[in-house]
mmCIF file of C-alpha atoms in Angstrom:
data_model
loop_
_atom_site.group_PDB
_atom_site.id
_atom_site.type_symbol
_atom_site.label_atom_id
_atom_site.label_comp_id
_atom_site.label_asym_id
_atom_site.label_seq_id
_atom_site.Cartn_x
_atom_site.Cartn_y
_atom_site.Cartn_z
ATOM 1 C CA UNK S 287 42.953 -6.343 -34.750
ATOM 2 C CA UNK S 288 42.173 -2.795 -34.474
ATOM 3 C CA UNK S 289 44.758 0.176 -35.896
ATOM 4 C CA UNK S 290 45.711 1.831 -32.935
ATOM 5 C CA UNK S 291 45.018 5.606 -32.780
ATOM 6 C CA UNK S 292 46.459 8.862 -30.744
ATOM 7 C CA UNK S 293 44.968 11.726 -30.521
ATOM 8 C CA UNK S 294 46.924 15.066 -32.269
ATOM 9 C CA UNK S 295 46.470 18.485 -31.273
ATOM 10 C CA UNK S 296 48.642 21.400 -34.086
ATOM 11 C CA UNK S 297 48.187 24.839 -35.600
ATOM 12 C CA UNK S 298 47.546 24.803 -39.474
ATOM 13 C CA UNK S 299 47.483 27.655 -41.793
ATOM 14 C CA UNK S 300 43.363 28.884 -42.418
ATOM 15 C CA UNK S 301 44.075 28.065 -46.337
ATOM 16 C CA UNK S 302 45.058 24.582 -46.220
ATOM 17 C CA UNK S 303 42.443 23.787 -43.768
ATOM 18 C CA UNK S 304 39.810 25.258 -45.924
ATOM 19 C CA UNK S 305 41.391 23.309 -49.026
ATOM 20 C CA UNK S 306 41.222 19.982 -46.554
ATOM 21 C CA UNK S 307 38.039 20.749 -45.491
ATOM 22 C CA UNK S 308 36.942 21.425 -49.277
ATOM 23 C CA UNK S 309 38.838 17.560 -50.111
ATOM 24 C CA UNK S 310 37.547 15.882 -47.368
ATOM 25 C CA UNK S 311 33.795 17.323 -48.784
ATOM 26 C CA UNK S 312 34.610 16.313 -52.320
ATOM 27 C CA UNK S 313 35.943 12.700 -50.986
ATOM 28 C CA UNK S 314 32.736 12.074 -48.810
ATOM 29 C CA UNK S 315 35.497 11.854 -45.815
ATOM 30 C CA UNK S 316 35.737 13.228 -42.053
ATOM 31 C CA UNK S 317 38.017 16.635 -41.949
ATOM 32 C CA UNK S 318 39.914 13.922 -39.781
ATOM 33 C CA UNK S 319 40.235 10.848 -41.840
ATOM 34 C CA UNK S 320 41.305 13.622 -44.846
ATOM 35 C CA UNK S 321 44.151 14.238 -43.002
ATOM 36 C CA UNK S 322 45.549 11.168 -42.084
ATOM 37 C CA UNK S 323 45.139 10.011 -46.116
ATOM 38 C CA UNK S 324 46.672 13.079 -46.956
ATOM 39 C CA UNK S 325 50.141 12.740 -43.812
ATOM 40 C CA UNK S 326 49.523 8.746 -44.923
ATOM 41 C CA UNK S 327 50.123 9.679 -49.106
ATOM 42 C CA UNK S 328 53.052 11.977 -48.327
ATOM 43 C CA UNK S 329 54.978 9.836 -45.683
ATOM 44 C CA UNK S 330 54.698 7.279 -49.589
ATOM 45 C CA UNK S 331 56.052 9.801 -51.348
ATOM 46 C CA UNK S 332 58.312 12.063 -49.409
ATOM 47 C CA UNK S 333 61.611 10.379 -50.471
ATOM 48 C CA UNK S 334 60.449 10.281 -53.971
ATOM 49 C CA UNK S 335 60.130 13.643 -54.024
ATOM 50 C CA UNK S 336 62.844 15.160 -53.659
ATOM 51 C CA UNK S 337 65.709 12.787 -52.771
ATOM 52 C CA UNK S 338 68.745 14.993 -52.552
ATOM 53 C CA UNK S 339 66.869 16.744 -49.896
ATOM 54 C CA UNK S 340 66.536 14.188 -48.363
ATOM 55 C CA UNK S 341 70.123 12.727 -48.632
ATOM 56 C CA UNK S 342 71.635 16.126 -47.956
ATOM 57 C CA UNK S 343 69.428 16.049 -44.520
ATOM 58 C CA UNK S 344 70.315 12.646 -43.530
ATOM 59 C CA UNK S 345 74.173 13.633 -43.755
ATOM 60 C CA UNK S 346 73.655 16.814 -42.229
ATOM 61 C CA UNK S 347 72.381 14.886 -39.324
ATOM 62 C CA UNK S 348 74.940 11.961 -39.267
ATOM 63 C CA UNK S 349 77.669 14.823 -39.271
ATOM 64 C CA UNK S 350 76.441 16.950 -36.393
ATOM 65 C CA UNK S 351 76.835 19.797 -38.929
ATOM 66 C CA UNK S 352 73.376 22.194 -39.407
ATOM 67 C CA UNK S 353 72.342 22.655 -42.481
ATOM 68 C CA UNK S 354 70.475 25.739 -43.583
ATOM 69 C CA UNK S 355 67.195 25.197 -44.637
ATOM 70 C CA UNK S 356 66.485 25.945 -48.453
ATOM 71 C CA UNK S 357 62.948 27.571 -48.471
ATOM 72 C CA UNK S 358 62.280 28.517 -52.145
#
């Protein structure tokens, strides 16, 4: 059975679509198909990451309480 697919249209910075574009090159993949291994490796790997983060959002959200944002 076939994956089903949806069409995306967003704005990206011009730096990280150059570095996709230069991946996607390197990998002998679409610009497209780059991107969806690249949204597909961090959805793995986003709790691993950083998993107070990710705690500290999930409570901020149960509570109804908004959190700042840390951006460092």
């Amino acid at each position: 059975m076939a994956v089903k697919k949806d069409n995306v249209t967003f704005r990206i910075d011009h730096g990280l679509k150059e570095i996709l574009k230069t991946t996607a090159k390197e990998e002998r993949r679409s610009f497209s198909n780059q991107i969806n291994v690249a949204l597909e490796e961090w959805a793995k790997i986003k709790d691993e990451m950083h998993p107070q983060f990710i705690r500290d959002i999930k409570e901020s959200l149960a509570s109804g309480k908004p959190e700042p944002v840390w951006k460092g």
